[in-house]
Short mmCIF file of C-alpha atoms in Angstrom, two decimals:
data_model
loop_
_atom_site.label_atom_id
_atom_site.label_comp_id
_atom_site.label_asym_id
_atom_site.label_seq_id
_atom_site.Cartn_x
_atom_site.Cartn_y
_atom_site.Cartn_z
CA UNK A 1 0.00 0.00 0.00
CA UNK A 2 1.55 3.47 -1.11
CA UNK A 3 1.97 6.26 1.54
CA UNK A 4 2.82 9.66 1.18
CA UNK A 5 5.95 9.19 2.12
CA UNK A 6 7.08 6.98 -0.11
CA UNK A 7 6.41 8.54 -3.24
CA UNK A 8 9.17 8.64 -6.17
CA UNK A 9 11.48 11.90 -5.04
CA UNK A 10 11.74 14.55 -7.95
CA UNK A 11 15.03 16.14 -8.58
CA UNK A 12 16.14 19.05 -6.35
CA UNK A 13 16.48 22.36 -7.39
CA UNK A 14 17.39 25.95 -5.90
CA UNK A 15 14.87 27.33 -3.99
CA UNK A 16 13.63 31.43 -5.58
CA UNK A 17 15.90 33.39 -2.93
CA UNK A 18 13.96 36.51 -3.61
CA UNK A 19 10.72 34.78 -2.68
CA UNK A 20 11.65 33.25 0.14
CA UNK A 21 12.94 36.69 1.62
CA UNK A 22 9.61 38.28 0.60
CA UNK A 23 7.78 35.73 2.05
CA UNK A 24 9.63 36.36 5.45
CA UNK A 25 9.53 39.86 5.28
CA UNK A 26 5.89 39.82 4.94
CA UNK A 27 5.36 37.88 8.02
CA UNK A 28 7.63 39.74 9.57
CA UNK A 29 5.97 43.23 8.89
CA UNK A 30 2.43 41.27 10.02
CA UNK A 31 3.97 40.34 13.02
CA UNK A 32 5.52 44.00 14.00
CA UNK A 33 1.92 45.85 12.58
CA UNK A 34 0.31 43.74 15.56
CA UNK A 35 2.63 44.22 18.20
CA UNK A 36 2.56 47.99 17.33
CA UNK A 37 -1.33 48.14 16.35
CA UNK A 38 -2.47 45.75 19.07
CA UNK A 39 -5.84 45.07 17.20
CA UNK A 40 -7.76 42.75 19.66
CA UNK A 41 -10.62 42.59 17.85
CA UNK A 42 -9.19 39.93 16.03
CA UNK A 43 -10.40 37.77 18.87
CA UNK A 44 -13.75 38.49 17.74
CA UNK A 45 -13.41 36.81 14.12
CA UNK A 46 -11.88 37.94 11.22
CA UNK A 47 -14.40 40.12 9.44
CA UNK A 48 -12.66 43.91 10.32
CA UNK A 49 -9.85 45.17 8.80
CA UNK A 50 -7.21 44.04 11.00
CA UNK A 51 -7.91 40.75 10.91
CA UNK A 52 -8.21 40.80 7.10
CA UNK A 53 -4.83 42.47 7.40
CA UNK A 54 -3.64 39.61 9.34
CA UNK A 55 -4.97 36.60 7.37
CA UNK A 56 -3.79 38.15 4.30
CA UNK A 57 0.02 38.88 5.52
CA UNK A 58 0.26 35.68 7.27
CA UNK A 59 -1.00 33.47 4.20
CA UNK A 60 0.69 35.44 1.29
CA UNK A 61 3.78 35.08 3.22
CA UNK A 62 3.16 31.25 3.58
CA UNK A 63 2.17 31.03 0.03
CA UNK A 64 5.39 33.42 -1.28
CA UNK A 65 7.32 31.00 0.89
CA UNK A 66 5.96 27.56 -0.64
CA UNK A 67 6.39 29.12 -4.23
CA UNK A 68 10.18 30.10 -3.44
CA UNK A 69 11.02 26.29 -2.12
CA UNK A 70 8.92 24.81 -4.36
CA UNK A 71 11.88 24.16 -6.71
CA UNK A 72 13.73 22.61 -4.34
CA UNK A 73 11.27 20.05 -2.50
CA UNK A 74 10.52 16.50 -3.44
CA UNK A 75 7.34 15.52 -3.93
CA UNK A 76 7.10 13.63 -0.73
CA UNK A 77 8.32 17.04 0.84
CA UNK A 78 5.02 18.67 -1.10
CA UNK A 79 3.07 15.82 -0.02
CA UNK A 80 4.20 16.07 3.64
CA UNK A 81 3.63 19.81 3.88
CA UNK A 82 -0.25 19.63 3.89
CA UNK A 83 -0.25 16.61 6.50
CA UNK A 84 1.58 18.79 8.87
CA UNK A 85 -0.63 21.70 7.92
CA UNK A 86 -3.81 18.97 9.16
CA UNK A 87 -1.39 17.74 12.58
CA UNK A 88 -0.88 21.07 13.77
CA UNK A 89 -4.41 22.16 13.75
CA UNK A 90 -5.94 18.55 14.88
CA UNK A 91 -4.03 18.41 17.78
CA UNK A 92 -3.33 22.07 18.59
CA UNK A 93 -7.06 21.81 18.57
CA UNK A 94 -7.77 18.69 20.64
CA UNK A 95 -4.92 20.13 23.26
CA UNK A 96 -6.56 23.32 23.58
CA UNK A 97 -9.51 21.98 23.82
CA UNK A 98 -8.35 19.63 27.15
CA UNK A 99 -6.60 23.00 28.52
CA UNK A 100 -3.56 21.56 28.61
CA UNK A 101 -0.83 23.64 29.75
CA UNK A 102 1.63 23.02 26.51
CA UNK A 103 -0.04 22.96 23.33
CA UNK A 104 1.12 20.36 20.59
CA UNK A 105 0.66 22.55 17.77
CA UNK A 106 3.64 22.24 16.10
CA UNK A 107 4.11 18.62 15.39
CA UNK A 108 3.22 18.91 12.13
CA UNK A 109 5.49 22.24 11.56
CA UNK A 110 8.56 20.74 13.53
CA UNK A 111 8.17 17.36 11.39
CA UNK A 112 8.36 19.15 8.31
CA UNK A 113 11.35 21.37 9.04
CA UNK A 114 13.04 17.86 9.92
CA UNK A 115 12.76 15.72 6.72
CA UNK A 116 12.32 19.04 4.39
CA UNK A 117 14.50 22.16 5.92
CA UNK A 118 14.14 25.17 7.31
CA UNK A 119 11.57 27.22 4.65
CA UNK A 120 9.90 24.30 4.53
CA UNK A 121 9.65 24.31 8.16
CA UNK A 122 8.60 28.24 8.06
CA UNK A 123 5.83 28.21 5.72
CA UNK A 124 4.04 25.11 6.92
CA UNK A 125 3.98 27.38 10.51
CA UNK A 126 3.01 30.22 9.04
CA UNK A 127 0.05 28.50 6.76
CA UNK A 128 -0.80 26.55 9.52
CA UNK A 129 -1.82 29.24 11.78
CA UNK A 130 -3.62 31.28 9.37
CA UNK A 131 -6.20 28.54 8.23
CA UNK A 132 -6.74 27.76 11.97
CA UNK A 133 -7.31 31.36 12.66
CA UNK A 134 -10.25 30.60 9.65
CA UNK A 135 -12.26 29.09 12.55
CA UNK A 136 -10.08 29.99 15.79
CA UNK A 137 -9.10 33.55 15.50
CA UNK A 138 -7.04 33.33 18.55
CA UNK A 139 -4.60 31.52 16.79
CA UNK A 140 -3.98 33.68 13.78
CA UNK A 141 -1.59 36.25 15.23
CA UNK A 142 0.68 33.39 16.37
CA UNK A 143 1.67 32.55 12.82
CA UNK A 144 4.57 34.55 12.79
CA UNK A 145 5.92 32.63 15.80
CA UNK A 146 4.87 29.54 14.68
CA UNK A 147 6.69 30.12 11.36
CA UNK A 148 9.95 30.95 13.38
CA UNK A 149 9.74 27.37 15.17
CA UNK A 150 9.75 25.89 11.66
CA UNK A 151 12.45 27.79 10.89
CA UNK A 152 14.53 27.16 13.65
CA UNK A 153 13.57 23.31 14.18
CA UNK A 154 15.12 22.79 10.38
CA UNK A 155 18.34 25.25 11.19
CA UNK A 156 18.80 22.76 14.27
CA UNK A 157 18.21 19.40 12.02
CA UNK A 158 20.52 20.72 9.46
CA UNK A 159 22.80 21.22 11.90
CA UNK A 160 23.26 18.60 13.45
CA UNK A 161 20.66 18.18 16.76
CA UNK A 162 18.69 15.21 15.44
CA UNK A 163 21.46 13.21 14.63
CA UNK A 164 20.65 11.60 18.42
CA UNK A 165 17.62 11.62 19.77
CA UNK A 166 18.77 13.36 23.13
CA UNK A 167 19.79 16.00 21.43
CA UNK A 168 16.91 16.81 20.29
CA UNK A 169 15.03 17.95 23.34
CA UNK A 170 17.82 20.40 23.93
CA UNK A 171 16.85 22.21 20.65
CA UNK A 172 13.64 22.03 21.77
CA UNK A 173 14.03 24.10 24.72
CA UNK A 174 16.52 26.40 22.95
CA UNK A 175 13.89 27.39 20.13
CA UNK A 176 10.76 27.10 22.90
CA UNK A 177 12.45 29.85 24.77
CA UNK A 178 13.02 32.32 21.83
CA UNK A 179 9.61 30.77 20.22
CA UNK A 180 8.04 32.50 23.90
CA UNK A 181 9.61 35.52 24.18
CA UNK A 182 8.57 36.18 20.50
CA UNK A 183 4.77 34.92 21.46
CA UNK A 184 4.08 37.27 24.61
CA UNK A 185 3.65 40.93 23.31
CA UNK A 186 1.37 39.40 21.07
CA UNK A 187 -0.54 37.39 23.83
CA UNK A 188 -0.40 40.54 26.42
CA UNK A 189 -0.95 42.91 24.12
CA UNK A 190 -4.00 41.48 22.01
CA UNK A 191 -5.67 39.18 24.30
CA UNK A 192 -4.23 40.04 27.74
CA UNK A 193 -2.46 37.30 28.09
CA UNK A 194 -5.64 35.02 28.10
CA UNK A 195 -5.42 31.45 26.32
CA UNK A 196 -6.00 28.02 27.41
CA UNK A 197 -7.26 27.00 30.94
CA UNK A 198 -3.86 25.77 31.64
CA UNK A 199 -1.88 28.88 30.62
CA UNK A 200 -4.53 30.89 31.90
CA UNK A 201 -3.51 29.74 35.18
CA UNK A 202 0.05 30.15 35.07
CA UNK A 203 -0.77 33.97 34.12
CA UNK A 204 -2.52 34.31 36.93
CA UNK A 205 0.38 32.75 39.57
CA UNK A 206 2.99 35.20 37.86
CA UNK A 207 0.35 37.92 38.37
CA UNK A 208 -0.39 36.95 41.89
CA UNK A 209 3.11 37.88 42.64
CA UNK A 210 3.10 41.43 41.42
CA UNK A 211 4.06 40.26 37.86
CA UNK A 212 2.84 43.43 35.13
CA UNK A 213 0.90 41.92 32.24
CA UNK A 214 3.51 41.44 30.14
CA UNK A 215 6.41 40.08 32.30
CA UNK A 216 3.36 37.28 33.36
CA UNK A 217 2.90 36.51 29.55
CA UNK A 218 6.79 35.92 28.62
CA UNK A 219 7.29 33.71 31.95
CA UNK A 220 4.34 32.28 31.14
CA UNK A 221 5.73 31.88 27.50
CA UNK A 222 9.14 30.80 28.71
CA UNK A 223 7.52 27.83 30.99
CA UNK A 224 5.05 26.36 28.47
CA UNK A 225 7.02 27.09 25.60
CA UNK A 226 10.22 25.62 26.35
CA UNK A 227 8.07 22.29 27.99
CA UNK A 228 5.87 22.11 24.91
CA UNK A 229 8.66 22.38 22.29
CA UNK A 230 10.98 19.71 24.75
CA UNK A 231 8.01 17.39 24.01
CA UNK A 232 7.43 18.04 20.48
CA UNK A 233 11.15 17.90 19.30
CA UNK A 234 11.37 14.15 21.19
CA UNK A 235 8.39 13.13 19.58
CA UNK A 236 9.56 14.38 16.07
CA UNK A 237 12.91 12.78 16.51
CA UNK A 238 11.35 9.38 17.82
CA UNK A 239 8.79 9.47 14.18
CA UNK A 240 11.89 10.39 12.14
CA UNK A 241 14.06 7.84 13.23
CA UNK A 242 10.97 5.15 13.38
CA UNK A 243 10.27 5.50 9.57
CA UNK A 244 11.65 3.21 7.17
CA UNK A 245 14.48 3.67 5.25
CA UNK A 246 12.95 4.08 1.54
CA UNK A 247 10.29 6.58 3.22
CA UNK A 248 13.96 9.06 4.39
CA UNK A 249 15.62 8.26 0.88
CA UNK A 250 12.46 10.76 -0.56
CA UNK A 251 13.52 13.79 1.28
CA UNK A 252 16.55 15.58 -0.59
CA UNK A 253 17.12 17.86 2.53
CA UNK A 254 17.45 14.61 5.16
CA UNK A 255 20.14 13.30 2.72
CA UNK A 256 21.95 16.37 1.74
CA UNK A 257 22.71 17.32 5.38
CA UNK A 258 22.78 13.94 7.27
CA UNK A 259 20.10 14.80 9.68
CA UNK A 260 19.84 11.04 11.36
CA UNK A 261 23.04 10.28 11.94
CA UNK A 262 23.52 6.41 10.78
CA UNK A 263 20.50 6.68 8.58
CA UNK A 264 21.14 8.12 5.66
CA UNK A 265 23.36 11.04 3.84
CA UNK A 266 26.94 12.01 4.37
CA UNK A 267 26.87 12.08 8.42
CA UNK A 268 25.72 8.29 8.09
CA UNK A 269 28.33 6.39 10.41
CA UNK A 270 28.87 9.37 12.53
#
């Protein structure tokens, strides 16, 4: 039986530089225009101008980012892409739904970075959160963010931290912490820090103390952040080490850089 995974690869080429850069820029800009703006009525759908604003930056910077890799991406890498689009939200979904206090959203993004790279990483993030925000508008202005763990989780791969699995989980708490700090203007700012039942509460211990707003987001962001990433780089590292070998031979980026050490590409043996 034939799995996504395990289609034919298609032969690599460059990735368009100058759409890649516009892509991030866009995102970027999206990302400072609501820090600066602080439009919360985003949290009340996405019918006003802001959130239009929002949508539209976030997913023409996902889309500007898929056509600039698009050269350079297998087709199991194209294939993969929309089945980490469909992880994140399914179980960012289900997690927020239990009020957990990490959030699991970025299987899907972290997965992708892994076997594809880094832009691949970034726009599957970035797309990611904007269709969620479709029909959860608290998680559009997070796609910035959630683009920067894509790009960071494939910068770590390519560099050598899933070439053991314990190595992993230290990236994880490396790009958590910068992944939370980037998060918690946006979360104090917009929606006063308010999110799941489990964050909620860790807000309201920092608070408690004589935190301000903001300093109670980012510790708030630096504690579920850093857990929730330590988690989601393990479990990443456990998948791409459990999948067969023909299903790693599809992804040009795995090879080129030796991202499982022993498994295939030029660190093999390492």
């Amino acid at each position: 039986m034939s799995s996504p995974l395990t289609l034919p690869a298609t032969k690599a080429t460059r990735p368009r530089s100058a759409l890649v850069a516009v892509g991030a820029a866009l995102i970027a800009a999206t990302y400072l225009y609501l820090v600066l703006v602080q439009p919360a009525e985003i949290a009340e759908g996405i019918g006003g101008t802001s959130s239009l604003i929002t949508l539209f930056g976030f997913l023409g910077g996902g889309a500007l980012l898929v056509a600039g890799i698009l050269p350079s991406l297998s087709t199991s890498s194209l294939v993969l892409m929309p089945l980490g689009i469909a992880l994140n939200i399914a179980i960012g979904q289900t997690a927020g739904s239990l009020g957990l206090q990490i959030y699991l959203d970025a299987i899907g993004t972290v997965l992708v970075a892994v076997l594809a790279g880094p832009a691949a990483g970034a726009a599957t993030g970035a797309l990611s959160n904007a269709i969620w925000g479709l029909f959860n508008p608290l998680a559009l202005p997070f796609a910035a963010g959630a683009a920067l763990i894509g790009l960071l989780a494939g910068t770590a791969a390519r560099y050598g931290m899933f070439r053991r699995v314990y190595l992993a989980p230290v990236a994880g708490l490396v790009v958590g912490a910068v992944g939370g700090l980037v998060a918690a203007p946006v979360a104090a700012f917009m929606f006063g820090a308010a999110g799941t039942v489990g964050t909620n509460a860790l807000v309201a211990a920092f608070r408690a103390v004589g935190d301000s707003l903001l300093v109670a987001a980012t510790k708030q962001g630096l504690t579920s952040d850093t857990l929730d990433k330590l988690v989601v780089f393990t479990l990443v590292a456990l998948l791409a080490y459990a999948l067969p070998r023909r299903s790693r031979a599809q992804f040009p980026f795995l090879r080129r850089y030796g991202v499982l050490a022993g498994r295939t590409g030029p660190a093999a043996g390492r």
